[in-house]
PDB file of C-alpha atoms in Angstrom:
ATOM      1  CA  MET S   1     -57.703  17.240  -6.406  1.00  0.00           C
ATOM      2  CA  SER S   2     -53.675  17.347  -6.909  1.00  0.00           C
ATOM      3  CA  GLU S   3     -51.319  20.016  -6.352  1.00  0.00           C
ATOM      4  CA  GLN S   4     -50.798  20.647 -10.044  1.00  0.00           C
ATOM      5  CA  ALA S   5     -54.211  20.856 -10.824  1.00  0.00           C
ATOM      6  CA  GLY S   6     -54.972  23.299  -7.987  1.00  0.00           C
ATOM      7  CA  ARG S   7     -52.395  25.419  -9.622  1.00  0.00           C
ATOM      8  CA  LEU S   8     -53.422  25.141 -12.802  1.00  0.00           C
ATOM      9  CA  LEU S   9     -57.077  25.861 -11.654  1.00  0.00           C
ATOM     10  CA  GLY S  10     -55.695  29.101  -9.808  1.00  0.00           C
ATOM     11  CA  ASP S  11     -54.911  30.329 -13.358  1.00  0.00           C
ATOM     12  CA  PRO S  12     -58.480  32.661 -14.346  1.00  0.00           C
ATOM     13  CA  TYR S  13     -57.665  31.554 -18.007  1.00  0.00           C
ATOM     14  CA  VAL S  14     -57.348  27.897 -17.537  1.00  0.00           C
ATOM     15  CA  ARG S  15     -60.108  27.924 -14.494  1.00  0.00           C
ATOM     16  CA  SER S  16     -62.600  29.681 -17.081  1.00  0.00           C
ATOM     17  CA  GLN S  17     -61.511  27.249 -19.986  1.00  0.00           C
ATOM     18  CA  ALA S  18     -62.321  24.102 -17.830  1.00  0.00           C
ATOM     19  CA  VAL S  19     -65.438  25.707 -16.854  1.00  0.00           C
ATOM     20  CA  ALA S  20     -66.551  26.283 -20.075  1.00  0.00           C
ATOM     21  CA  VAL S  21     -65.514  22.716 -21.038  1.00  0.00           C
ATOM     22  CA  LEU S  22     -67.219  21.142 -18.076  1.00  0.00           C
ATOM     23  CA  ARG S  23     -70.511  23.262 -18.662  1.00  0.00           C
ATOM     24  CA  GLU S  24     -70.607  22.382 -22.298  1.00  0.00           C
ATOM     25  CA  THR S  25     -69.896  18.603 -22.057  1.00  0.00           C
ATOM     26  CA  TYR S  26     -71.881  17.617 -19.315  1.00  0.00           C
ATOM     27  CA  LEU S  27     -74.316  20.471 -17.950  1.00  0.00           C
ATOM     28  CA  ALA S  28     -75.738  22.057 -21.183  1.00  0.00           C
ATOM     29  CA  ASP S  29     -79.218  21.644 -20.324  1.00  0.00           C
ATOM     30  CA  VAL S  30     -78.917  23.012 -16.802  1.00  0.00           C
ATOM     31  CA  ASP S  31     -79.556  26.694 -15.929  1.00  0.00           C
ATOM     32  CA  GLN S  32     -76.201  28.072 -15.938  1.00  0.00           C
ATOM     33  CA  HIS S  33     -76.618  31.113 -13.688  1.00  0.00           C
ATOM     34  CA  ALA S  34     -78.170  28.929 -11.077  1.00  0.00           C
ATOM     35  CA  LEU S  35     -75.501  26.101 -11.139  1.00  0.00           C
ATOM     36  CA  MET S  36     -72.347  29.009 -11.401  1.00  0.00           C
ATOM     37  CA  GLU S  37     -73.913  30.667  -8.246  1.00  0.00           C
ATOM     38  CA  ARG S  38     -74.489  27.095  -6.389  1.00  0.00           C
ATOM     39  CA  LEU S  39     -70.513  26.301  -7.462  1.00  0.00           C
ATOM     40  CA  GLY S  40     -69.348  29.494  -6.075  1.00  0.00           C
ATOM     41  CA  LEU S  41     -68.450  30.442  -9.643  1.00  0.00           C
ATOM     42  CA  ALA S  42     -70.907  33.050 -10.465  1.00  0.00           C
ATOM     43  CA  GLY S  43     -69.860  35.366 -13.301  1.00  0.00           C
ATOM     44  CA  HIS S  44     -68.419  32.262 -15.108  1.00  0.00           C
ATOM     45  CA  GLU S  45     -71.537  32.054 -17.498  1.00  0.00           C
ATOM     46  CA  SER S  46     -71.232  35.411 -18.996  1.00  0.00           C
ATOM     47  CA  ALA S  47     -68.417  37.780 -20.587  1.00  0.00           C
ATOM     48  CA  SER S  48     -69.096  40.592 -18.166  1.00  0.00           C
ATOM     49  CA  GLY S  49     -69.216  39.082 -14.695  1.00  0.00           C
ATOM     50  CA  ILE S  50     -70.783  40.525 -12.002  1.00  0.00           C
ATOM     51  CA  GLU S  51     -70.814  43.426  -9.860  1.00  0.00           C
ATOM     52  CA  ASP S  52     -71.074  43.482  -6.152  1.00  0.00           C
ATOM     53  CA  SER S  53     -73.941  44.607  -4.597  1.00  0.00           C
ATOM     54  CA  ALA S  54     -75.924  44.905  -1.395  1.00  0.00           C
ATOM     55  CA  GLU S  55     -79.600  45.426  -1.094  1.00  0.00           C
ATOM     56  CA  ASP S  56     -81.310  47.100   1.828  1.00  0.00           C
ATOM     57  CA  ASP S  57     -84.691  45.760   2.568  1.00  0.00           C
ATOM     58  CA  GLU S  58     -86.255  49.241   3.248  1.00  0.00           C
ATOM     59  CA  ARG S  59     -88.711  50.022   0.623  1.00  0.00           C
ATOM     60  CA  GLU S  60     -90.348  53.256  -0.544  1.00  0.00           C
ATOM     61  CA  THR S  61     -93.656  53.517  -1.822  1.00  0.00           C
ATOM     62  CA  GLY S  62     -94.697  55.438  -4.865  1.00  0.00           C
ATOM     63  CA  PRO S  63     -96.404  54.474  -8.424  1.00  0.00           C
ATOM     64  CA  ALA S  64     -94.058  51.686  -8.646  1.00  0.00           C
ATOM     65  CA  ALA S  65     -92.620  49.555  -5.667  1.00  0.00           C
ATOM     66  CA  ARG S  66     -88.975  50.837  -4.686  1.00  0.00           C
ATOM     67  CA  ARG S  67     -86.441  49.535  -2.807  1.00  0.00           C
ATOM     68  CA  MET S  68     -83.250  51.447  -1.510  1.00  0.00           C
ATOM     69  CA  VAL S  69     -79.992  49.881  -2.636  1.00  0.00           C
ATOM     70  CA  ALA S  70     -76.428  50.388  -1.890  1.00  0.00           C
ATOM     71  CA  SER S  71     -73.809  48.839  -4.655  1.00  0.00           C
ATOM     72  CA  SER S  72     -70.291  48.809  -5.185  1.00  0.00           C
ATOM     73  CA  ARG S  73     -69.532  49.407  -8.994  1.00  0.00           C
ATOM     74  CA  VAL S  74     -66.516  49.325 -11.177  1.00  0.00           C
ATOM     75  CA  VAL S  75     -65.746  52.963 -12.372  1.00  0.00           C
ATOM     76  CA  ARG S  76     -65.552  53.053 -16.097  1.00  0.00           C
ATOM     77  CA  ASP S  77     -63.409  55.621 -17.860  1.00  0.00           C
ATOM     78  CA  THR S  78     -66.383  57.203 -20.138  1.00  0.00           C
ATOM     79  CA  ALA S  79     -63.739  59.255 -21.912  1.00  0.00           C
ATOM     80  CA  LEU S  80     -62.250  56.159 -22.951  1.00  0.00           C
ATOM     81  CA  THR S  81     -65.154  54.724 -24.100  1.00  0.00           C
ATOM     82  CA  ALA S  82     -66.244  57.651 -25.998  1.00  0.00           C
ATOM     83  CA  THR S  83     -62.700  57.874 -27.842  1.00  0.00           C
ATOM     84  CA  VAL S  84     -63.012  54.110 -28.847  1.00  0.00           C
ATOM     85  CA  LYS S  85     -66.644  54.720 -30.266  1.00  0.00           C
ATOM     86  CA  SER S  86     -65.456  57.920 -32.091  1.00  0.00           C
ATOM     87  CA  LEU S  87     -62.778  56.262 -33.822  1.00  0.00           C
ATOM     88  CA  HIS S  88     -65.244  53.576 -35.047  1.00  0.00           C
ATOM     89  CA  GLY S  89     -67.946  56.343 -35.980  1.00  0.00           C
ATOM     90  CA  ASP S  90     -70.355  54.495 -33.400  1.00  0.00           C
ATOM     91  CA  ARG S  91     -70.201  51.521 -35.995  1.00  0.00           C
ATOM     92  CA  CYS S  92     -70.350  48.046 -34.878  1.00  0.00           C
ATOM     93  CA  GLN S  93     -67.153  46.341 -35.575  1.00  0.00           C
ATOM     94  CA  ILE S  94     -69.141  43.182 -36.474  1.00  0.00           C
ATOM     95  CA  CYS S  95     -72.070  44.403 -38.619  1.00  0.00           C
ATOM     96  CA  ASP S  96     -70.987  48.085 -39.257  1.00  0.00           C
ATOM     97  CA  LEU S  97     -74.318  49.056 -37.940  1.00  0.00           C
ATOM     98  CA  GLN S  98     -74.603  52.767 -36.914  1.00  0.00           C
ATOM     99  CA  LEU S  99     -77.923  52.958 -34.999  1.00  0.00           C
ATOM    100  CA  LYS S 100     -79.370  56.594 -35.595  1.00  0.00           C
ATOM    101  CA  THR S 101     -80.750  58.497 -32.807  1.00  0.00           C
ATOM    102  CA  ARG S 102     -82.974  61.827 -32.654  1.00  0.00           C
ATOM    103  CA  PHE S 103     -79.702  63.491 -31.769  1.00  0.00           C
ATOM    104  CA  GLY S 104     -76.730  61.821 -33.174  1.00  0.00           C
ATOM    105  CA  THR S 105     -75.672  58.043 -33.550  1.00  0.00           C
ATOM    106  CA  TYR S 106     -75.446  55.274 -30.866  1.00  0.00           C
ATOM    107  CA  SER S 107     -73.229  52.384 -30.217  1.00  0.00           C
ATOM    108  CA  GLU S 108     -71.929  50.343 -27.216  1.00  0.00           C
ATOM    109  CA  ALA S 109     -68.374  49.841 -25.991  1.00  0.00           C
ATOM    110  CA  ALA S 110     -67.927  46.279 -24.730  1.00  0.00           C
ATOM    111  CA  HIS S 111     -65.119  44.857 -22.666  1.00  0.00           C
ATOM    112  CA  VAL S 112     -63.516  41.958 -24.233  1.00  0.00           C
ATOM    113  CA  ARG S 113     -62.365  40.623 -20.608  1.00  0.00           C
ATOM    114  CA  GLY S 114     -65.196  41.714 -18.295  1.00  0.00           C
ATOM    115  CA  LEU S 115     -64.662  44.062 -15.641  1.00  0.00           C
ATOM    116  CA  GLY S 116     -66.970  42.212 -13.242  1.00  0.00           C
ATOM    117  CA  ARG S 117     -65.934  39.182 -10.967  1.00  0.00           C
ATOM    118  CA  PRO S 118     -64.334  36.589 -11.742  1.00  0.00           C
ATOM    119  CA  HIS S 119     -62.716  38.035 -14.628  1.00  0.00           C
ATOM    120  CA  ASN S 120     -61.628  41.505 -13.261  1.00  0.00           C
ATOM    121  CA  GLY S 121     -60.322  42.632 -16.866  1.00  0.00           C
ATOM    122  CA  PRO S 122     -58.800  46.236 -17.109  1.00  0.00           C
ATOM    123  CA  ASP S 123     -60.509  49.027 -18.396  1.00  0.00           C
ATOM    124  CA  GLU S 124     -58.498  50.145 -21.298  1.00  0.00           C
ATOM    125  CA  GLN S 125     -58.485  50.652 -24.923  1.00  0.00           C
ATOM    126  CA  PRO S 126     -57.105  47.102 -25.744  1.00  0.00           C
ATOM    127  CA  ASN S 127     -59.686  45.634 -23.747  1.00  0.00           C
ATOM    128  CA  LEU S 128     -62.722  47.186 -25.703  1.00  0.00           C
ATOM    129  CA  ILE S 129     -64.551  46.664 -28.987  1.00  0.00           C
ATOM    130  CA  VAL S 130     -67.559  48.788 -30.647  1.00  0.00           C
ATOM    131  CA  LEU S 131     -70.572  47.000 -30.977  1.00  0.00           C
ATOM    132  CA  CYS S 132     -74.290  47.412 -31.670  1.00  0.00           C
ATOM    133  CA  PRO S 133     -76.605  46.204 -28.781  1.00  0.00           C
ATOM    134  CA  ASN S 134     -77.530  42.974 -30.283  1.00  0.00           C
ATOM    135  CA  HIS S 135     -74.032  41.700 -30.847  1.00  0.00           C
ATOM    136  CA  HIS S 136     -72.832  43.625 -27.471  1.00  0.00           C
ATOM    137  CA  VAL S 137     -75.576  40.862 -25.841  1.00  0.00           C
ATOM    138  CA  GLN S 138     -74.269  37.921 -28.208  1.00  0.00           C
ATOM    139  CA  PHE S 139     -70.880  38.674 -27.268  1.00  0.00           C
ATOM    140  CA  ASP S 140     -71.596  39.097 -23.295  1.00  0.00           C
ATOM    141  CA  THR S 141     -73.917  35.840 -23.361  1.00  0.00           C
ATOM    142  CA  LEU S 142     -70.837  33.650 -25.180  1.00  0.00           C
ATOM    143  CA  ALA S 143     -73.075  33.203 -28.160  1.00  0.00           C
ATOM    144  CA  ILE S 144     -70.451  34.339 -30.244  1.00  0.00           C
ATOM    145  CA  TYR S 145     -66.551  34.679 -30.412  1.00  0.00           C
ATOM    146  CA  ILE S 146     -63.805  36.149 -32.505  1.00  0.00           C
ATOM    147  CA  ASP S 147     -61.268  33.696 -33.535  1.00  0.00           C
ATOM    148  CA  GLU S 148     -57.366  33.850 -34.050  1.00  0.00           C
ATOM    149  CA  GLN S 149     -57.681  35.292 -37.437  1.00  0.00           C
ATOM    150  CA  GLY S 150     -60.742  37.828 -36.421  1.00  0.00           C
ATOM    151  CA  ALA S 151     -63.309  36.003 -37.790  1.00  0.00           C
ATOM    152  CA  VAL S 152     -66.997  36.479 -35.504  1.00  0.00           C
ATOM    153  CA  ARG S 153     -68.183  32.792 -34.788  1.00  0.00           C
ATOM    154  CA  SER S 154     -70.955  31.318 -33.469  1.00  0.00           C
ATOM    155  CA  THR S 155     -70.370  29.651 -30.148  1.00  0.00           C
ATOM    156  CA  ALA S 156     -73.079  26.888 -31.351  1.00  0.00           C
ATOM    157  CA  ASP S 157     -71.936  25.896 -34.362  1.00  0.00           C
ATOM    158  CA  ASP S 158     -68.578  27.689 -35.399  1.00  0.00           C
ATOM    159  CA  SER S 159     -70.276  29.189 -38.529  1.00  0.00           C
ATOM    160  CA  THR S 160     -68.696  32.617 -39.282  1.00  0.00           C
ATOM    161  CA  THR S 161     -71.109  35.684 -38.753  1.00  0.00           C
ATOM    162  CA  GLY S 162     -68.439  38.078 -39.986  1.00  0.00           C
ATOM    163  CA  ARG S 163     -65.017  39.567 -39.618  1.00  0.00           C
ATOM    164  CA  LEU S 164     -64.148  41.894 -36.668  1.00  0.00           C
ATOM    165  CA  ARG S 165     -63.431  45.152 -38.646  1.00  0.00           C
ATOM    166  CA  LEU S 166     -60.178  47.040 -37.096  1.00  0.00           C
ATOM    167  CA  HIS S 167     -58.912  50.632 -37.008  1.00  0.00           C
ATOM    168  CA  PRO S 168     -55.198  51.133 -37.307  1.00  0.00           C
ATOM    169  CA  THR S 169     -55.067  53.034 -33.954  1.00  0.00           C
ATOM    170  CA  HIS S 170     -57.088  50.804 -32.066  1.00  0.00           C
ATOM    171  CA  HIS S 171     -55.097  47.791 -30.863  1.00  0.00           C
ATOM    172  CA  ILE S 172     -57.000  44.931 -29.586  1.00  0.00           C
ATOM    173  CA  SER S 173     -55.458  42.620 -27.054  1.00  0.00           C
ATOM    174  CA  GLU S 174     -54.901  38.853 -28.166  1.00  0.00           C
ATOM    175  CA  ALA S 175     -54.668  37.797 -24.706  1.00  0.00           C
ATOM    176  CA  HIS S 176     -58.135  39.233 -23.780  1.00  0.00           C
ATOM    177  CA  LEU S 177     -59.695  37.712 -27.066  1.00  0.00           C
ATOM    178  CA  ARG S 178     -58.290  34.511 -25.905  1.00  0.00           C
ATOM    179  CA  TYR S 179     -59.728  34.694 -22.275  1.00  0.00           C
ATOM    180  CA  HIS S 180     -63.060  35.550 -24.161  1.00  0.00           C
ATOM    181  CA  ARG S 181     -62.796  32.294 -26.459  1.00  0.00           C
ATOM    182  CA  ALA S 182     -61.870  30.428 -22.989  1.00  0.00           C
ATOM    183  CA  LEU S 183     -65.069  31.552 -21.566  1.00  0.00           C
ATOM    184  CA  CYS S 184     -67.088  30.208 -24.591  1.00  0.00           C
ATOM    185  CA  GLY S 185     -64.963  26.871 -24.892  1.00  0.00           C
ATOM    186  CA  LYS S 186     -63.477  27.559 -28.024  1.00  0.00           C
ATOM    187  CA  ASP S 187     -59.728  28.570 -27.218  1.00  0.00           C
ATOM    188  CA  THR S 188     -57.652  25.790 -28.993  1.00  0.00           C
ATOM    189  CA  THR S 189     -53.951  27.441 -28.526  1.00  0.00           C
ATOM    190  CA  GLU S 190     -51.684  26.010 -25.614  1.00  0.00           C
ATOM    191  CA  HIS S 191     -51.647  27.967 -22.519  1.00  0.00           C
ATOM    192  CA  THR S 192     -48.793  27.905 -19.811  1.00  0.00           C
ATOM    193  CA  PRO S 193     -49.895  29.294 -16.264  1.00  0.00           C
ATOM    194  CA  PRO S 194     -47.835  32.153 -15.328  1.00  0.00           C
ATOM    195  CA  ASP S 195     -46.299  30.232 -12.137  1.00  0.00           C
ATOM    196  CA  ALA S 196     -46.035  26.720 -14.147  1.00  0.00           C
ATOM    197  CA  PRO S 197     -42.552  25.479 -14.564  1.00  0.00           C
ATOM    198  CA  ALA S 198     -41.356  25.952 -18.054  1.00  0.00           C
TER     199      ALA S 198
END
């Protein structure tokens, strides 16, 4: 690999885009999770990434087998997610679904650029969108993405499944949306790595 290619692949955005293109072009029929793990690229097969954890083999007995686990988790700002979900009235920004529960309503705050490795996205309002559980799963598993005009598209065939509903006080970062599109292999805009010569 040339020095220039190494520098380009050092940029997380370019690396995500390259991994997505190679996966979809040459490796679509392979178990993506196992492949990415074998190549040392675990987390590139989903938008959420992976969190570090260490398991202890000590097992407890009970109605179902239990295992003691020590883990290191990303600390999420629950007040921030509550604020964003409240701004949208617990309604999915894609389908407008508001799930009723026994004691109120329910929605999920999704990080556009995942907090887990290798994405290492920030836990901030411009990196959050409010989704129903179904659209959250589709977004995290790279089945859908948001194009430059705010249309929600299927990764499989680029068909439009809706538009991302916006709120005047909730700005969503285009840089994070581009990163997610790159993971999906759907970013068509030019990108210059931070350390590339102009």
